[in-house]
Amino acid sequence: MDLSTDVVIAGAGPAGCAAAALLAERGHQVLLVERGAVPHPRLCTHAIMPAGLDVLARMGVLDQAEAAGAQRWWGVRLHLDGVTVAAPLPAGWTRHAYGLSLRRHLLDPLLLATACRCPAVSLRLGWSAEALLGRDGVITGVRLHGPGGAVQRVRARLVVAAGGRHSRLVRAARPAERVLPNRHTALIAYLDGVPDAGPAALEGFYDRGRSASLLPADGGLHVAGVMAPSPYWRREEWPARLLAALRAYPELAPRLRAARIVTAPVTVRGLRNVLRRPVRPGFAAIGDAAAQTDPAFGQGISWALRSGARLADAADAALRQGAGPVCLPARQVWEPVFAPLFAGISLLSLLSPGSTAERLVVASVAQSPRTSAAALRLLLGLGALPRPAPARQIAAAWAGGALARPVAWGGADAP
Ligand SMILES: Cc1cc2nc3c(=O)[nH]c(=O)nc-3n(C[C@H](O)[C@H](O)[C@H](O)COP(=O)(O)OP(=O)(O)OC[C@H]3O[C@@H](n4cnc5c(N)ncnc54)[C@H](O)[C@@H]3O)c2cc1C
């Protein structure tokens, strides 16, 4: 081996940076390896749920994100076949009663700079973690490939795969996994000139089988998604089609009079829901490398940050004991809430857009204030659950939130 360290983290996205910063803060030596440039172009609609903000605050990066122009939003507003239902984020479940949107070319460098500020973090930019090293199922290190054909072998007590959806190390580790289909295809672009209707919120639109979303972004922009038969639209038609599809919703038409599309639309399809066993001796996977969910539900960044923080907590204790490869129990890396979250999102993304099943779900959510309040509170509760808590406490918090009387929009500091 050429080099030795406590932990190698492959991937400097939200999961890798959170884990690196929080492990280094506790004195562990971390080698953070990133194969690309930071920032690099990345398809993401960047809504961060309140529970993710708790991790940003713990890393000391939340104020900088807000100073960089991150847009706060206060809840969800759904316009379902002419019925508008809205819910604030459940206050008191986390320290933040709002979510945040900051485009990734702004967020990712902040996270990386925060991780690299810790003296115990060494960064290898432009290097790729290509292979796991070890024997008899125990991982003892990793092989890195760098610029100009350089190769380096690094020994570590823990190798962390944080390389996102296509993590090479996870493929090499061959963990047990569940893969569920996602039938959603969306066309996405940024818009300017869209006034908010009330406090900034994540908005969803559903009209007889057609659906769309609108999320606030930094810089006065919004990012819009249209659930689209995009393969049937010619690429040169996408901007006009997307704007026309959005203007077809009666609630949006007046707000989009002066709207302009400012980025070339892109399609998103085939992003399956995947849940993997995240550990083996000397190895752990976090963020998208461990679990991927339909991006339409905006959970990925929060999950990545939370899983990075949770891994750091679990590995800290293990690294202090003994000297060999670190073995973490899966339950210490998983949050108890993630299994129901994954199951719920996977079920919803199984529904074909416009299908009878989807229309039935929408109708049942829209037609009674009680069901819509309960559905929204459950959905938002998933994104706002507190840091690790016993399953019973989480179930009680959900039930309490879902059954509580509707509350006024926004927390004390809402606009
Ligand atoms: C269209 C779309 C919209 C989305 N919208 C949202 C949203 O609104 N809200 C939300 O929360 N989430 C959203 N997501 C999901 C979100 O982008 C991901 O869940 C999140 O980025 C995962 O973070 P991560 O750190 O696990 O991985 P990533 O952010 O993918 O970072 C992985 C990093 O690892 C590096 N890497 C990969 N392999 C290696 C290697 N072998 N060696 C070294 N480095 C490596 C990569 O270059 C990359 O920088 C969206 C995703 C898509 C596709």
CSV table of C-alpha atoms and ligand atoms in Angstrom, one decimal:
chain,number,residue,atom,x,y,z
A,1,MET,CA,0.0,0.0,0.0
A,2,ASP,CA,1.2,3.5,-0.8
A,3,LEU,CA,-0.7,5.4,1.8
A,4,SER,CA,-2.6,4.7,5.1
A,5,THR,CA,-5.5,6.6,6.6
A,6,ASP,CA,-8.5,6.1,8.9
A,7,VAL,CA,-11.3,6.6,6.4
A,8,VAL,CA,-11.4,6.9,2.6
A,9,ILE,CA,-14.6,8.5,1.2
A,10,ALA,CA,-15.1,8.2,-2.5
A,11,GLY,CA,-17.3,11.0,-3.8
A,12,ALA,CA,-17.6,14.6,-2.6
A,13,GLY,CA,-21.3,15.2,-3.1
A,14,PRO,CA,-23.6,16.0,-0.1
A,15,ALA,CA,-23.2,12.6,1.5
A,16,GLY,CA,-19.4,12.4,1.2
A,17,CYS,CA,-18.8,16.0,2.3
A,18,ALA,CA,-21.1,15.6,5.4
A,19,ALA,CA,-19.4,12.4,6.4
A,20,ALA,CA,-15.9,13.8,5.8
A,21,ALA,CA,-16.6,17.0,7.8
A,22,LEU,CA,-18.2,15.3,10.7
A,23,LEU,CA,-15.6,12.5,11.0
A,24,ALA,CA,-12.7,14.9,10.7
A,25,GLU,CA,-14.3,17.2,13.4
A,26,ARG,CA,-13.8,14.3,15.8
A,27,GLY,CA,-10.2,13.8,14.9
A,28,HIS,CA,-10.3,11.0,12.4
A,29,GLN,CA,-8.0,11.2,9.3
A,30,VAL,CA,-10.1,11.3,6.1
A,31,LEU,CA,-9.0,11.0,2.5
A,32,LEU,CA,-11.8,12.5,0.4
A,33,VAL,CA,-11.6,11.5,-3.3
A,34,GLU,CA,-13.6,13.2,-6.0
A,35,ARG,CA,-13.2,12.2,-9.6
A,36,GLY,CA,-14.8,15.3,-11.2
A,37,ALA,CA,-14.5,19.0,-10.8
A,38,VAL,CA,-16.6,20.7,-8.1
A,39,PRO,CA,-19.0,22.0,-9.1
A,40,HIS,CA,-19.7,20.0,-12.2
A,41,PRO,CA,-23.0,20.1,-14.2
A,42,ARG,CA,-25.6,18.1,-12.3
A,43,LEU,CA,-29.2,17.4,-12.9
A,44,CYS,CA,-31.0,18.2,-9.7
A,45,THR,CA,-33.9,20.4,-8.6
A,46,HIS,CA,-32.2,21.0,-5.3
A,47,ALA,CA,-35.0,21.2,-2.7
A,48,ILE,CA,-33.6,20.4,0.7
A,49,MET,CA,-36.0,19.2,3.3
A,50,PRO,CA,-35.9,20.5,6.9
A,51,ALA,CA,-34.1,17.4,8.3
A,52,GLY,CA,-31.3,18.0,5.8
A,53,LEU,CA,-31.0,21.6,7.1
A,54,ASP,CA,-30.2,20.2,10.6
A,55,VAL,CA,-27.1,18.5,9.1
A,56,LEU,CA,-26.1,21.7,7.2
A,57,ALA,CA,-26.4,23.6,10.5
A,58,ARG,CA,-24.3,20.9,12.3
A,59,MET,CA,-21.6,21.3,9.6
A,60,GLY,CA,-21.7,25.1,10.1
A,61,VAL,CA,-22.7,25.7,6.5
A,62,LEU,CA,-26.3,26.7,6.7
A,63,ASP,CA,-25.7,30.4,7.2
A,64,GLN,CA,-23.3,30.4,4.2
A,65,ALA,CA,-25.9,28.7,2.1
A,66,GLU,CA,-28.5,31.3,3.0
A,67,ALA,CA,-25.9,34.1,2.4
A,68,ALA,CA,-25.3,32.5,-1.1
A,69,GLY,CA,-28.9,33.3,-1.9
A,70,ALA,CA,-30.7,30.0,-0.9
A,71,GLN,CA,-34.4,30.4,-1.2
A,72,ARG,CA,-36.5,29.4,1.8
A,73,TRP,CA,-39.8,27.7,1.3
A,74,TRP,CA,-42.5,27.0,3.9
A,75,GLY,CA,-44.6,24.1,2.8
A,76,VAL,CA,-46.4,22.4,0.0
A,77,ARG,CA,-49.3,23.6,-2.1
A,78,LEU,CA,-51.1,21.2,-4.4
A,79,HIS,CA,-53.7,22.1,-7.0
A,80,LEU,CA,-55.5,18.9,-7.7
A,81,ASP,CA,-58.3,18.9,-10.3
A,82,GLY,CA,-59.4,22.4,-9.3
A,83,VAL,CA,-59.0,21.8,-5.5
A,84,THR,CA,-56.1,23.6,-3.7
A,85,VAL,CA,-54.7,21.9,-0.6
A,86,ALA,CA,-51.8,23.3,1.3
A,87,ALA,CA,-49.8,22.5,4.4
A,88,PRO,CA,-46.9,24.2,6.2
A,89,LEU,CA,-43.9,22.1,7.1
A,90,PRO,CA,-44.5,20.5,10.5
A,91,ALA,CA,-43.0,22.9,13.0
A,92,GLY,CA,-41.2,21.4,16.0
A,93,TRP,CA,-40.1,18.1,14.3
A,94,THR,CA,-36.8,19.6,13.4
A,95,ARG,CA,-35.0,22.8,14.3
A,96,HIS,CA,-36.1,24.3,11.0
A,97,ALA,CA,-39.6,24.9,9.9
A,98,TYR,CA,-38.6,25.7,6.4
A,99,GLY,CA,-36.9,23.9,3.4
A,100,LEU,CA,-34.2,25.5,1.3
A,101,SER,CA,-33.4,25.6,-2.4
A,102,LEU,CA,-29.9,26.4,-3.6
A,103,ARG,CA,-28.7,25.3,-7.1
A,104,ARG,CA,-26.0,22.6,-6.9
A,105,HIS,CA,-23.3,24.7,-8.6
A,106,LEU,CA,-23.6,26.9,-5.5
A,107,LEU,CA,-24.3,24.3,-2.8
A,108,ASP,CA,-21.7,21.7,-3.7
A,109,PRO,CA,-18.6,24.0,-3.5
A,110,LEU,CA,-19.8,25.3,-0.1
A,111,LEU,CA,-20.0,21.7,1.2
A,112,LEU,CA,-16.6,20.8,-0.2
A,113,ALA,CA,-15.0,23.9,1.2
A,114,THR,CA,-16.5,23.2,4.6
A,115,ALA,CA,-15.1,19.6,4.6
A,116,CYS,CA,-11.7,20.7,3.4
A,117,ARG,CA,-11.5,23.4,6.1
A,118,CYS,CA,-11.0,20.6,8.6
A,119,PRO,CA,-7.2,19.9,8.9
A,120,ALA,CA,-7.9,16.1,9.2
A,121,VAL,CA,-9.4,16.0,5.6
A,122,SER,CA,-7.1,15.5,2.6
A,123,LEU,CA,-8.7,16.1,-0.8
A,124,ARG,CA,-7.8,14.3,-4.0
A,125,LEU,CA,-9.6,16.1,-6.8
A,126,GLY,CA,-9.5,14.5,-10.2
A,127,TRP,CA,-8.9,11.1,-8.7
A,128,SER,CA,-11.3,8.2,-9.0
A,129,ALA,CA,-11.8,5.3,-6.6
A,130,GLU,CA,-11.7,2.3,-9.0
A,131,ALA,CA,-11.5,-0.9,-6.9
A,132,LEU,CA,-11.9,-2.2,-3.4
A,133,LEU,CA,-9.0,-4.0,-1.8
A,134,GLY,CA,-9.2,-6.8,0.8
A,135,ARG,CA,-9.8,-10.5,1.1
A,136,ASP,CA,-12.4,-13.0,2.5
A,137,GLY,CA,-15.1,-10.3,2.2
A,138,VAL,CA,-13.3,-7.8,4.4
A,139,ILE,CA,-12.4,-4.5,2.8
A,140,THR,CA,-9.0,-3.1,3.8
A,141,GLY,CA,-8.5,-0.3,1.3
A,142,VAL,CA,-9.1,1.1,-2.1
A,143,ARG,CA,-7.3,1.6,-5.4
A,144,LEU,CA,-7.3,5.2,-6.8
A,145,HIS,CA,-6.6,6.3,-10.3
A,146,GLY,CA,-5.3,9.8,-10.9
A,147,PRO,CA,-4.3,12.2,-13.6
A,148,GLY,CA,-1.7,11.0,-16.2
A,149,GLY,CA,-2.4,7.3,-15.4
A,150,ALA,CA,-1.2,7.6,-11.7
A,151,VAL,CA,-2.3,4.7,-9.5
A,152,GLN,CA,-2.3,4.6,-5.7
A,153,ARG,CA,-3.4,2.0,-3.2
A,154,VAL,CA,-4.7,3.3,0.1
A,155,ARG,CA,-5.2,1.3,3.2
A,156,ALA,CA,-8.1,2.4,5.4
A,157,ARG,CA,-10.1,1.1,8.4
A,158,LEU,CA,-13.3,2.1,6.6
A,159,VAL,CA,-13.9,2.7,2.9
A,160,VAL,CA,-17.1,4.8,2.2
A,161,ALA,CA,-18.8,4.7,-1.1
A,162,ALA,CA,-20.4,8.1,-1.6
A,163,GLY,CA,-20.3,8.2,-5.4
A,164,GLY,CA,-24.0,8.7,-6.1
A,165,ARG,CA,-26.3,6.7,-8.4
A,166,HIS,CA,-23.5,5.0,-10.4
A,167,SER,CA,-21.0,4.3,-7.6
A,168,ARG,CA,-18.3,2.0,-8.9
A,169,LEU,CA,-17.4,0.9,-5.4
A,170,VAL,CA,-21.0,-0.2,-4.6
A,171,ARG,CA,-21.0,-2.2,-7.8
A,172,ALA,CA,-17.8,-3.8,-6.7
A,173,ALA,CA,-19.1,-4.6,-3.2
A,174,ARG,CA,-22.2,-6.3,-4.7
A,175,PRO,CA,-24.6,-5.6,-1.8
A,176,ALA,CA,-28.0,-7.2,-1.6
A,177,GLU,CA,-30.5,-4.7,-3.2
A,178,ARG,CA,-34.1,-4.1,-4.0
A,179,VAL,CA,-34.8,-2.3,-7.3
A,180,LEU,CA,-38.3,-1.0,-8.0
A,181,PRO,CA,-39.4,0.7,-11.2
A,182,ASN,CA,-40.2,4.4,-11.6
A,183,ARG,CA,-42.8,5.2,-14.3
A,184,HIS,CA,-42.2,9.0,-14.1
A,185,THR,CA,-40.7,10.9,-17.1
A,186,ALA,CA,-40.3,14.6,-16.6
A,187,LEU,CA,-39.2,17.6,-18.7
A,188,ILE,CA,-37.3,20.1,-16.5
A,189,ALA,CA,-36.2,23.7,-17.0
A,190,TYR,CA,-35.6,26.9,-15.1
A,191,LEU,CA,-37.9,29.9,-15.5
A,192,ASP,CA,-37.7,33.5,-14.5
A,193,GLY,CA,-40.4,36.0,-14.2
A,194,VAL,CA,-42.7,33.8,-12.1
A,195,PRO,CA,-44.3,35.6,-9.1
A,196,ASP,CA,-45.1,33.5,-6.0
A,197,ALA,CA,-48.7,33.1,-5.0
A,198,GLY,CA,-48.4,33.4,-1.2
A,199,PRO,CA,-45.4,32.2,0.9
A,200,ALA,CA,-42.8,30.4,-1.2
A,201,ALA,CA,-43.7,26.7,-1.4
A,202,LEU,CA,-43.2,23.5,-3.4
A,203,GLU,CA,-46.2,23.4,-5.7
A,204,GLY,CA,-47.8,20.5,-7.5
A,205,PHE,CA,-50.4,20.7,-10.3
A,206,TYR,CA,-52.7,17.9,-11.4
A,207,ASP,CA,-55.4,18.2,-14.0
A,208,ARG,CA,-57.2,15.1,-15.2
A,209,GLY,CA,-54.1,13.0,-15.5
A,210,ARG,CA,-51.6,15.7,-16.4
A,211,SER,CA,-49.2,16.8,-13.7
A,212,ALA,CA,-46.4,19.4,-13.2
A,213,SER,CA,-44.3,20.9,-10.4
A,214,LEU,CA,-42.9,24.3,-9.6
A,215,LEU,CA,-40.1,24.9,-7.0
A,216,PRO,CA,-38.5,28.1,-5.9
A,217,ALA,CA,-34.8,28.4,-6.6
A,218,ASP,CA,-32.1,31.0,-5.7
A,219,GLY,CA,-31.6,34.0,-7.9
A,220,GLY,CA,-35.3,34.7,-8.3
A,221,LEU,CA,-35.7,31.6,-10.5
A,222,HIS,CA,-38.1,28.7,-10.4
A,223,VAL,CA,-37.5,25.2,-11.6
A,224,ALA,CA,-40.5,23.6,-13.3
A,225,GLY,CA,-41.1,20.0,-14.1
A,226,VAL,CA,-43.8,18.7,-16.5
A,227,MET,CA,-44.6,15.0,-16.4
A,228,ALA,CA,-44.4,14.6,-20.1
A,229,PRO,CA,-44.5,12.2,-23.0
A,230,SER,CA,-41.2,13.8,-23.9
A,231,PRO,CA,-40.1,11.0,-26.3
A,232,TYR,CA,-43.0,12.0,-28.4
A,233,TRP,CA,-42.0,15.7,-28.5
A,234,ARG,CA,-39.2,16.7,-30.8
A,235,ARG,CA,-36.3,18.3,-28.9
A,236,GLU,CA,-36.6,21.6,-30.6
A,237,GLU,CA,-40.2,21.8,-29.4
A,238,TRP,CA,-39.4,21.2,-25.8
A,239,PRO,CA,-39.2,24.9,-24.6
A,240,ALA,CA,-42.5,25.9,-26.2
A,241,ARG,CA,-44.2,22.6,-25.2
A,242,LEU,CA,-43.0,22.9,-21.6
A,243,LEU,CA,-44.3,26.5,-21.2
A,244,ALA,CA,-47.6,25.7,-23.0
A,245,ALA,CA,-48.1,22.6,-20.7
A,246,LEU,CA,-47.5,24.8,-17.6
A,247,ARG,CA,-49.8,27.6,-18.8
A,248,ALA,CA,-52.6,25.0,-19.3
A,249,TYR,CA,-53.1,24.8,-15.5
A,250,PRO,CA,-55.7,27.5,-14.6
A,251,GLU,CA,-53.8,28.3,-11.4
A,252,LEU,CA,-50.5,28.9,-13.2
A,253,ALA,CA,-51.6,30.7,-16.4
A,254,PRO,CA,-51.9,34.2,-14.9
A,255,ARG,CA,-48.5,33.8,-13.1
A,256,LEU,CA,-46.7,32.7,-16.2
A,257,ARG,CA,-47.7,35.6,-18.4
A,258,ALA,CA,-44.2,37.2,-18.3
A,259,ALA,CA,-42.3,33.9,-17.6
A,260,ARG,CA,-39.3,33.0,-19.7
A,261,ILE,CA,-37.5,29.6,-19.9
A,262,VAL,CA,-33.8,30.4,-19.2
A,263,THR,CA,-32.2,26.9,-19.5
A,264,ALA,CA,-32.5,24.3,-22.1
A,265,PRO,CA,-35.1,21.7,-20.9
A,266,VAL,CA,-33.8,18.3,-20.0
A,267,THR,CA,-35.7,15.0,-19.6
A,268,VAL,CA,-35.5,12.8,-16.6
A,269,ARG,CA,-36.6,9.2,-17.0
A,270,GLY,CA,-35.8,5.7,-15.8
A,271,LEU,CA,-34.4,6.7,-12.4
A,272,ARG,CA,-35.4,3.6,-10.5
A,273,ASN,CA,-35.9,3.3,-6.7
A,274,VAL,CA,-33.0,1.3,-5.3
A,275,LEU,CA,-32.4,0.2,-1.7
A,276,ARG,CA,-29.1,-1.5,-0.8
A,277,ARG,CA,-27.7,-3.2,2.2
A,278,PRO,CA,-25.2,-0.4,3.1
A,279,VAL,CA,-22.4,-2.2,5.0
A,280,ARG,CA,-19.9,-5.0,5.1
A,281,PRO,CA,-16.7,-5.3,7.1
A,282,GLY,CA,-14.5,-2.3,6.4
A,283,PHE,CA,-17.1,-0.8,4.0
A,284,ALA,CA,-20.2,1.4,4.0
A,285,ALA,CA,-22.3,3.1,1.4
A,286,ILE,CA,-24.1,6.4,1.9
A,287,GLY,CA,-26.4,8.8,0.0
A,288,ASP,CA,-27.5,7.7,-3.5
A,289,ALA,CA,-25.0,4.9,-3.4
A,290,ALA,CA,-27.1,3.3,-0.6
A,291,ALA,CA,-30.6,4.4,-1.5
A,292,GLN,CA,-32.0,6.2,-4.5
A,293,THR,CA,-35.6,7.5,-4.7
A,294,ASP,CA,-37.7,9.1,-7.4
A,295,PRO,CA,-36.4,12.7,-7.6
A,296,ALA,CA,-40.0,14.0,-7.9
A,297,PHE,CA,-40.2,13.6,-4.1
A,298,GLY,CA,-37.2,15.8,-3.4
A,299,GLN,CA,-35.6,13.6,-0.7
A,300,GLY,CA,-32.2,12.7,-2.1
A,301,ILE,CA,-30.0,15.6,-0.8
A,302,SER,CA,-31.6,15.5,2.7
A,303,TRP,CA,-31.1,11.7,2.8
A,304,ALA,CA,-27.5,12.1,1.5
A,305,LEU,CA,-26.7,14.6,4.2
A,306,ARG,CA,-28.5,12.6,6.9
A,307,SER,CA,-26.8,9.3,6.0
A,308,GLY,CA,-23.4,11.0,5.9
A,309,ALA,CA,-24.0,12.4,9.4
A,310,ARG,CA,-25.4,9.1,10.7
A,311,LEU,CA,-22.4,7.2,9.3
A,312,ALA,CA,-20.0,9.7,11.0
A,313,ASP,CA,-21.7,9.1,14.4
A,314,ALA,CA,-21.6,5.3,14.0
A,315,ALA,CA,-18.1,5.2,12.7
A,316,ASP,CA,-16.7,7.6,15.3
A,317,ALA,CA,-17.4,5.1,18.1
A,318,ALA,CA,-16.2,2.1,16.1
A,319,LEU,CA,-12.9,3.8,15.0
A,320,ARG,CA,-12.1,4.5,18.6
A,321,GLN,CA,-12.2,0.8,19.4
A,322,GLY,CA,-9.5,-1.6,18.2
A,323,ALA,CA,-7.4,-1.2,15.1
A,324,GLY,CA,-8.8,-3.4,12.3
A,325,PRO,CA,-11.4,-2.8,9.7
A,326,VAL,CA,-14.5,-1.1,11.0
A,327,CYS,CA,-17.7,-3.3,11.1
A,328,LEU,CA,-20.9,-1.2,11.4
A,329,PRO,CA,-24.3,-2.8,12.0
A,330,ALA,CA,-26.7,-1.9,9.1
A,331,ARG,CA,-29.2,-0.4,11.6
A,332,GLN,CA,-26.6,2.1,12.7
A,333,VAL,CA,-26.2,3.4,9.2
A,334,TRP,CA,-29.9,3.3,8.2
A,335,GLU,CA,-32.3,5.7,9.7
A,336,PRO,CA,-35.4,3.8,10.9
A,337,VAL,CA,-37.6,6.2,8.9
A,338,PHE,CA,-35.9,5.4,5.6
A,339,ALA,CA,-37.6,2.0,5.0
A,340,PRO,CA,-41.2,3.4,5.1
A,341,LEU,CA,-40.0,6.5,3.2
A,342,PHE,CA,-38.6,4.3,0.4
A,343,ALA,CA,-41.7,2.1,0.4
A,344,GLY,CA,-44.1,5.1,0.2
A,345,ILE,CA,-42.1,6.8,-2.6
A,346,SER,CA,-41.7,3.5,-4.6
A,347,LEU,CA,-45.4,2.8,-4.4
A,348,LEU,CA,-46.3,6.3,-5.7
A,349,SER,CA,-43.7,6.2,-8.5
A,350,LEU,CA,-45.1,2.9,-9.6
A,351,LEU,CA,-48.3,4.6,-10.7
A,352,SER,CA,-48.3,5.4,-14.4
A,353,PRO,CA,-48.9,9.1,-15.1
A,354,GLY,CA,-52.5,9.7,-15.9
A,355,SER,CA,-53.5,6.1,-15.0
A,356,THR,CA,-56.8,5.3,-13.3
A,357,ALA,CA,-54.9,4.3,-10.1
A,358,GLU,CA,-53.1,7.6,-10.0
A,359,ARG,CA,-56.4,9.6,-10.6
A,360,LEU,CA,-58.0,7.6,-7.7
A,361,VAL,CA,-55.2,8.5,-5.4
A,362,VAL,CA,-55.3,12.2,-6.4
A,363,ALA,CA,-59.1,12.2,-6.0
A,364,SER,CA,-59.0,10.7,-2.6
A,365,VAL,CA,-56.4,13.2,-1.4
A,366,ALA,CA,-58.3,16.2,-3.0
A,367,GLN,CA,-61.9,15.5,-2.1
A,368,SER,CA,-61.8,15.7,1.7
A,369,PRO,CA,-59.9,18.4,3.7
A,370,ARG,CA,-59.3,15.6,6.3
A,371,THR,CA,-57.6,13.2,3.9
A,372,SER,CA,-55.6,16.0,2.2
A,373,ALA,CA,-54.3,17.3,5.5
A,374,ALA,CA,-53.4,13.8,6.6
A,375,ALA,CA,-51.7,13.0,3.3
A,376,LEU,CA,-49.7,16.2,3.2
A,377,ARG,CA,-48.6,15.9,6.8
A,378,LEU,CA,-47.5,12.3,6.3
A,379,LEU,CA,-45.5,13.3,3.2
A,380,LEU,CA,-44.0,16.4,4.8
A,381,GLY,CA,-43.3,14.5,8.0
A,382,LEU,CA,-41.1,12.2,6.1
A,383,GLY,CA,-39.0,15.1,5.0
A,384,ALA,CA,-38.9,16.7,8.4
A,385,LEU,CA,-38.4,13.9,10.8
A,386,PRO,CA,-35.9,14.5,13.6
A,387,ARG,CA,-32.5,12.9,14.0
A,388,PRO,CA,-32.4,9.3,15.0
A,389,ALA,CA,-35.4,8.5,17.3
A,390,PRO,CA,-36.9,5.2,18.3
A,391,ALA,CA,-39.4,3.8,15.8
A,392,ARG,CA,-42.2,4.1,18.4
A,393,GLN,CA,-41.5,7.8,18.8
A,394,ILE,CA,-41.4,8.3,15.1
A,395,ALA,CA,-44.8,6.5,14.6
A,396,ALA,CA,-46.3,8.7,17.4
A,397,ALA,CA,-44.9,11.9,15.8
A,398,TRP,CA,-46.4,10.9,12.4
A,399,ALA,CA,-49.8,9.9,13.8
A,400,GLY,CA,-49.9,13.1,15.9
A,401,GLY,CA,-49.0,15.3,12.9
A,402,ALA,CA,-51.4,13.6,10.6
A,403,LEU,CA,-54.4,13.8,12.9
A,404,ALA,CA,-53.7,17.3,14.3
A,405,ARG,CA,-56.1,20.1,13.3
A,406,PRO,CA,-54.8,22.1,10.4
A,407,VAL,CA,-52.5,24.9,11.5
A,408,ALA,CA,-51.9,28.4,10.1
A,409,TRP,CA,-49.4,28.5,7.3
A,410,GLY,CA,-45.7,28.9,8.2
A,411,GLY,CA,-43.8,29.2,11.5
A,412,ALA,CA,-43.1,32.2,13.6
A,413,ASP,CA,-40.4,33.4,11.1
A,414,ALA,CA,-42.5,32.7,8.0
A,415,PRO,CA,-42.9,35.8,5.7
B,1,LIG,C1,-33.6,15.4,-12.1
B,1,LIG,C2,-33.3,15.2,-10.6
B,1,LIG,C3,-33.8,16.1,-9.7
B,1,LIG,C4,-33.5,16.0,-8.4
B,1,LIG,N1,-34.1,16.8,-7.5
B,1,LIG,C5,-33.9,16.7,-6.2
B,1,LIG,C6,-34.5,17.6,-5.2
B,1,LIG,O1,-35.2,18.5,-5.6
B,1,LIG,N2,-34.2,17.4,-3.9
B,1,LIG,C7,-33.4,16.4,-3.5
B,1,LIG,O2,-33.1,16.3,-2.3
B,1,LIG,N3,-32.8,15.6,-4.4
B,1,LIG,C8,-33.0,15.7,-5.7
B,1,LIG,N4,-32.4,14.9,-6.6
B,1,LIG,C9,-31.5,13.8,-6.0
B,1,LIG,C10,-30.1,14.3,-5.6
B,1,LIG,O3,-29.5,15.0,-6.7
B,1,LIG,C11,-29.3,13.2,-5.1
B,1,LIG,O4,-30.0,12.4,-4.2
B,1,LIG,C12,-28.0,13.7,-4.3
B,1,LIG,O5,-27.2,14.4,-5.2
B,1,LIG,C13,-27.2,12.5,-3.8
B,1,LIG,O6,-26.1,13.0,-3.2
B,1,LIG,P1,-24.8,12.0,-3.0
B,1,LIG,O7,-23.8,12.8,-2.3
B,1,LIG,O8,-25.2,10.7,-2.6
B,1,LIG,O9,-24.3,11.8,-4.6
B,1,LIG,P2,-23.9,12.8,-5.7
B,1,LIG,O10,-24.5,14.2,-5.4
B,1,LIG,O11,-24.3,12.1,-7.0
B,1,LIG,O12,-22.4,13.0,-5.6
B,1,LIG,C14,-21.5,11.9,-5.9
B,1,LIG,C15,-20.1,12.4,-6.2
B,1,LIG,O13,-19.2,11.3,-6.2
B,1,LIG,C16,-18.3,11.5,-7.3
B,1,LIG,N5,-17.9,10.1,-7.7
B,1,LIG,C17,-18.6,9.1,-8.3
B,1,LIG,N6,-17.9,8.0,-8.4
B,1,LIG,C18,-16.7,8.3,-7.9
B,1,LIG,C19,-15.5,7.5,-7.8
B,1,LIG,N7,-15.4,6.2,-8.2
B,1,LIG,N8,-14.4,8.1,-7.3
B,1,LIG,C20,-14.5,9.4,-6.9
B,1,LIG,N9,-15.5,10.2,-7.0
B,1,LIG,C21,-16.7,9.6,-7.5
B,1,LIG,C22,-19.2,12.2,-8.4
B,1,LIG,O14,-18.3,12.9,-9.3
B,1,LIG,C23,-20.0,13.1,-7.5
B,1,LIG,O15,-19.4,14.3,-7.3
B,1,LIG,C24,-32.6,15.0,-7.9
B,1,LIG,C25,-32.0,14.1,-8.8
B,1,LIG,C26,-32.3,14.3,-10.2
B,1,LIG,C27,-31.7,13.3,-11.2
